[in-house]
mmCIF file of N, CA and C in Angstrom:
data_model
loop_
_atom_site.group_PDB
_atom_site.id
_atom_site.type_symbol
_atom_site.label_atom_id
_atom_site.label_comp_id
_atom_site.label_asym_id
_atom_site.label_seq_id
_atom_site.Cartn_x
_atom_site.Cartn_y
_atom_site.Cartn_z
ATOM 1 N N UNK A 1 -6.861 2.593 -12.401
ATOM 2 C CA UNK A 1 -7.005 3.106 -11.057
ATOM 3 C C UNK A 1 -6.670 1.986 -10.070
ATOM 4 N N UNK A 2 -5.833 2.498 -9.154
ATOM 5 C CA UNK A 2 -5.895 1.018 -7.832
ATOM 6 C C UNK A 2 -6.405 1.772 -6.858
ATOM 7 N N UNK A 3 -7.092 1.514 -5.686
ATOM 8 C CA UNK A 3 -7.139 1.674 -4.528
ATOM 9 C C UNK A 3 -6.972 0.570 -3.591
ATOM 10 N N UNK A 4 -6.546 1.319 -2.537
ATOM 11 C CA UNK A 4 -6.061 0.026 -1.046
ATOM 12 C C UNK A 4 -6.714 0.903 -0.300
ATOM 13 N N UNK A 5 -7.413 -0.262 0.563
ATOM 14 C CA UNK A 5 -8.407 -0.349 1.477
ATOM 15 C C UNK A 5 -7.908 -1.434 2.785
ATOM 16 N N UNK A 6 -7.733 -0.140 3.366
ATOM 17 C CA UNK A 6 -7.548 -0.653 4.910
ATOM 18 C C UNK A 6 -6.399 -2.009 4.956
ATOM 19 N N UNK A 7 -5.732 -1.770 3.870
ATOM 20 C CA UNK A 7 -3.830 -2.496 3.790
ATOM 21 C C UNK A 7 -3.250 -2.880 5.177
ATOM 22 N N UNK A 8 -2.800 -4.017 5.511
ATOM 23 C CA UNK A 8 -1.927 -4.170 6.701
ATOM 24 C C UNK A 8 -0.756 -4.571 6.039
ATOM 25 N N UNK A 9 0.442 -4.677 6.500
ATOM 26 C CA UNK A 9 1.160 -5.302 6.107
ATOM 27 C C UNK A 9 2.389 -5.825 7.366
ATOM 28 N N UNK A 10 2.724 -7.100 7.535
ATOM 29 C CA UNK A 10 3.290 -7.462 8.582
ATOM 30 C C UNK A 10 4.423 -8.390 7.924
ATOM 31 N N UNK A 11 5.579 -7.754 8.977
ATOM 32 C CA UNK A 11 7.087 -8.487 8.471
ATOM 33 C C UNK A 11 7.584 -9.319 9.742
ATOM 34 N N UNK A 12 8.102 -10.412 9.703
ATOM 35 C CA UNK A 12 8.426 -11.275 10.868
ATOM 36 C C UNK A 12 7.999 -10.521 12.375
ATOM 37 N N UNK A 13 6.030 -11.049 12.486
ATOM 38 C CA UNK A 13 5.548 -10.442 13.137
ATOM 39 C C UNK A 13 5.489 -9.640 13.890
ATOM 40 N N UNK A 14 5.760 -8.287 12.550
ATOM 41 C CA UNK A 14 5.777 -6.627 13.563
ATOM 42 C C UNK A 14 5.326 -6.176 11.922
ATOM 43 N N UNK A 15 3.574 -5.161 12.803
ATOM 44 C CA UNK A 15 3.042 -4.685 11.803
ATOM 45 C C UNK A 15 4.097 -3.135 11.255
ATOM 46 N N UNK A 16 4.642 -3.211 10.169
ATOM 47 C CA UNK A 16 4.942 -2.368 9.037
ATOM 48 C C UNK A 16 3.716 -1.052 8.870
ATOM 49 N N UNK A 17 2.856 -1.084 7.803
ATOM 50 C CA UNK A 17 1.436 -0.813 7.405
ATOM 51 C C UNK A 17 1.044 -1.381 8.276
ATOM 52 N N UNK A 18 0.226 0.237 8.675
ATOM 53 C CA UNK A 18 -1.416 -0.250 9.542
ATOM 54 C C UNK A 18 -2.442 0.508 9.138
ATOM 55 N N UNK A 19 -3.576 -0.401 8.488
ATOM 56 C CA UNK A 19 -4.972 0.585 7.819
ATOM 57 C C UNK A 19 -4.665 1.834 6.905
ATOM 58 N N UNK A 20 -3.544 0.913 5.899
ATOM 59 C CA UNK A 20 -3.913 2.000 4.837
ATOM 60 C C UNK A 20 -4.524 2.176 3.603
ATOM 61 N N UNK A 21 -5.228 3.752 3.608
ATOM 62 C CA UNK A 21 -6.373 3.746 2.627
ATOM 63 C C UNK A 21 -6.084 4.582 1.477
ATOM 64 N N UNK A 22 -5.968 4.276 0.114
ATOM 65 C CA UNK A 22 -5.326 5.106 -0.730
ATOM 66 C C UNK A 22 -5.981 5.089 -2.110
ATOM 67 N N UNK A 23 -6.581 6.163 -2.620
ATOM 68 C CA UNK A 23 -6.817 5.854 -4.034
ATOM 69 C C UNK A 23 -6.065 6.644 -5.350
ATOM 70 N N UNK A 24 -5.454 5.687 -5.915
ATOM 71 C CA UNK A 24 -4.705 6.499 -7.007
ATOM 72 C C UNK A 24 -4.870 6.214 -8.610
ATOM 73 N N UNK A 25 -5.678 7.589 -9.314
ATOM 74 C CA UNK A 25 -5.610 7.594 -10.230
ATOM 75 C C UNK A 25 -4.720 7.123 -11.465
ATOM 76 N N UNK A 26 -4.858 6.622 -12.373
ATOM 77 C CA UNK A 26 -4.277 7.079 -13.741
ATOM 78 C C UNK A 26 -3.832 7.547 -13.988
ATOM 79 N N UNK A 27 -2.125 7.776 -14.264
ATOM 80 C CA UNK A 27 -1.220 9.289 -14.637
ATOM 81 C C UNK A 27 -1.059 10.390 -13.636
ATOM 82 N N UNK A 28 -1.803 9.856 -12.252
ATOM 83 C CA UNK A 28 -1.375 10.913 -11.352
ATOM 84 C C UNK A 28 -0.049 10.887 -10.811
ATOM 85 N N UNK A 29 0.377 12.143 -10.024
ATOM 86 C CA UNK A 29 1.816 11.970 -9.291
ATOM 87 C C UNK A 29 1.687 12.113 -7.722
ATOM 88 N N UNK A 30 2.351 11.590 -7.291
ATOM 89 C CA UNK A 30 1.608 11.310 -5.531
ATOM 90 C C UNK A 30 3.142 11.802 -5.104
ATOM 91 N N UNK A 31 3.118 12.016 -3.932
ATOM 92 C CA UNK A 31 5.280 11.762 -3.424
ATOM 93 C C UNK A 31 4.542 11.409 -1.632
ATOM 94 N N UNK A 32 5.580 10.481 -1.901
ATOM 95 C CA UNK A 32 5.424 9.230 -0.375
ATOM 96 C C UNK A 32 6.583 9.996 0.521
ATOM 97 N N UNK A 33 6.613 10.783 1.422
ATOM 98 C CA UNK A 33 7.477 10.996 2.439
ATOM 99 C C UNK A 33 7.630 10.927 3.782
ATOM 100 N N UNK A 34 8.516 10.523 4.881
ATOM 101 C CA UNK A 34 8.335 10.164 6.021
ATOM 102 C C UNK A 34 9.484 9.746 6.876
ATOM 103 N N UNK A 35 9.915 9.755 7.796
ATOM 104 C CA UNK A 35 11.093 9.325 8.505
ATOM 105 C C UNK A 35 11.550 8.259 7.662
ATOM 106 N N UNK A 36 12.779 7.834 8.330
ATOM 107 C CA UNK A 36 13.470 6.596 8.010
ATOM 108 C C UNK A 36 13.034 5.459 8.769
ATOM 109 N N UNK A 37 12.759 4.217 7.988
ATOM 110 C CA UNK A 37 12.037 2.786 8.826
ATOM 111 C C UNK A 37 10.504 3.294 9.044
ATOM 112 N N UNK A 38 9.743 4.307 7.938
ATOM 113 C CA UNK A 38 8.025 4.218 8.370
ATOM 114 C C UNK A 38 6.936 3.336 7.311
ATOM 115 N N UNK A 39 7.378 3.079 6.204
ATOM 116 C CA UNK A 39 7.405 2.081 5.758
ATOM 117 C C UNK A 39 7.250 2.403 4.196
ATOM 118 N N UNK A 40 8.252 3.355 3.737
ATOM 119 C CA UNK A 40 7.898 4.180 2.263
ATOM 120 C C UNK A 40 7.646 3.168 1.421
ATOM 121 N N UNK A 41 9.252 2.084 1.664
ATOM 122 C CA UNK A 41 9.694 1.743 0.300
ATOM 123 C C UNK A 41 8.721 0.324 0.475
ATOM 124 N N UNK A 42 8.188 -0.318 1.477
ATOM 125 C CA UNK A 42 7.004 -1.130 1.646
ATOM 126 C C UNK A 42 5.762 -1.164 0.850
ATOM 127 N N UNK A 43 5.553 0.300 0.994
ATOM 128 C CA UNK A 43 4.220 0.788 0.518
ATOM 129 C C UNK A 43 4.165 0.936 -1.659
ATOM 130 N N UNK A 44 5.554 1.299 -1.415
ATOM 131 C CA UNK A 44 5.746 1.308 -3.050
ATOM 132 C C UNK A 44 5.973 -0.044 -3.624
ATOM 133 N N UNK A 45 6.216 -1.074 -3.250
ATOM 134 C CA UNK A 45 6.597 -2.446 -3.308
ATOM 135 C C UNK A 45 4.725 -3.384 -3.440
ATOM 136 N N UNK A 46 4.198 -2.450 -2.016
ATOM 137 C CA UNK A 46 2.684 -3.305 -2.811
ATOM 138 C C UNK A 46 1.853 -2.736 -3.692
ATOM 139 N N UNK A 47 1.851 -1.147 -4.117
ATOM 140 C CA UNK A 47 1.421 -0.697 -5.003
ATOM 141 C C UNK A 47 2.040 -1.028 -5.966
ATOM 142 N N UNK A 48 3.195 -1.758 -6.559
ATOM 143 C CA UNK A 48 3.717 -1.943 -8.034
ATOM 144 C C UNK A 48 3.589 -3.238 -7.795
ATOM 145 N N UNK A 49 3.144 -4.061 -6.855
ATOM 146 C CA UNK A 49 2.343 -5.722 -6.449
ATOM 147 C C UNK A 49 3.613 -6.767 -6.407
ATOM 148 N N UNK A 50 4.879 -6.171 -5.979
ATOM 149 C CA UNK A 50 6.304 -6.745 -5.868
ATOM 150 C C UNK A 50 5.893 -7.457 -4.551
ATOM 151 N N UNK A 51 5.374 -6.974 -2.956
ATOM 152 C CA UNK A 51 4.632 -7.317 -2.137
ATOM 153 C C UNK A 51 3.534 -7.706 -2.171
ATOM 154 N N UNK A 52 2.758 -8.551 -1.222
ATOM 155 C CA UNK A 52 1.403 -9.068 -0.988
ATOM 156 C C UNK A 52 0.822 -8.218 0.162
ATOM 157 N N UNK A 53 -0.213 -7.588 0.729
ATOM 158 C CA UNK A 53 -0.504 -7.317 2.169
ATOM 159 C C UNK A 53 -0.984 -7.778 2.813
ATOM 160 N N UNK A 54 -0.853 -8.096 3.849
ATOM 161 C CA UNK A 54 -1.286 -8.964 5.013
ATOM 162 C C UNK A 54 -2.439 -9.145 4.763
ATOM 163 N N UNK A 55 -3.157 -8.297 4.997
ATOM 164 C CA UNK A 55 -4.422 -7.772 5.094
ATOM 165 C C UNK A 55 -5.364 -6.873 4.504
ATOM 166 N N UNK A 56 -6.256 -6.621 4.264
ATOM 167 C CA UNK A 56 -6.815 -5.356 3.278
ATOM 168 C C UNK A 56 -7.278 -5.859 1.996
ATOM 169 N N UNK A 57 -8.054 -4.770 1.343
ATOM 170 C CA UNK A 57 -8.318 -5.226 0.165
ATOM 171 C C UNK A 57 -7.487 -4.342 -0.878
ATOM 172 N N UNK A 58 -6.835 -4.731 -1.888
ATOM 173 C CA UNK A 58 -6.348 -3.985 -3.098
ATOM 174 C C UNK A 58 -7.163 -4.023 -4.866
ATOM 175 N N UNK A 59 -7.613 -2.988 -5.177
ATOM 176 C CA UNK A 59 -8.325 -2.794 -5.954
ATOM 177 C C UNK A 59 -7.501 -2.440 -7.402
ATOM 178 N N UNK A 60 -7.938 -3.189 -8.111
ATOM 179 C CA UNK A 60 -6.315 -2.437 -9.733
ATOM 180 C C UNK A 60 -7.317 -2.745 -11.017
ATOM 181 N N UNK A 61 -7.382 -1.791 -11.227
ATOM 182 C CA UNK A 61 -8.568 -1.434 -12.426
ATOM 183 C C UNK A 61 -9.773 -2.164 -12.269
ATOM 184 N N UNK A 62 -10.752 -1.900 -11.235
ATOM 185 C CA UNK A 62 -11.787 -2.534 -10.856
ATOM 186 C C UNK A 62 -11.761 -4.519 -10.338
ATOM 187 N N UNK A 63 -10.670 -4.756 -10.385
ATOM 188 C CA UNK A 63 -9.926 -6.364 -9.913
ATOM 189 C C UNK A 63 -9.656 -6.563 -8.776
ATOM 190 N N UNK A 64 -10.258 -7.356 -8.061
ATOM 191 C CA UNK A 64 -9.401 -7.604 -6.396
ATOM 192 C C UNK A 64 -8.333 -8.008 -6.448
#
């Protein structure tokens, strides 16, 4: 299980992610959709931990 808790994420200071809260199961299927430039492929980058987030806490099988 991971969850993110209140995630920021900031790119040559301009916040990307702001306060996001997400918990995702084990084997679940989620689908991330949203304009172009809202920050999909960001968000998939710190959930597979390719990114760091600014801010927030990230949770991955009970681990900070």
């Amino acid at each position: 299980m991971m969850v993110l808790e209140n995630v920021f994420y900031e790119r040559n200071g301009k916040i990307v992610l702001k306060n996001i809260n997400l918990k995702l199961e084990e084997g679940s299927l989620i689908e991330i959709y949203g304009k172009n430039g809202s920050g999909k492929s960001t968000l998939l980058k710190i959930i597979s931990l390719i990114e760091k987030a600014t801010r927030g806490k990230i949770i991955f099988n009970n681990t900070i």
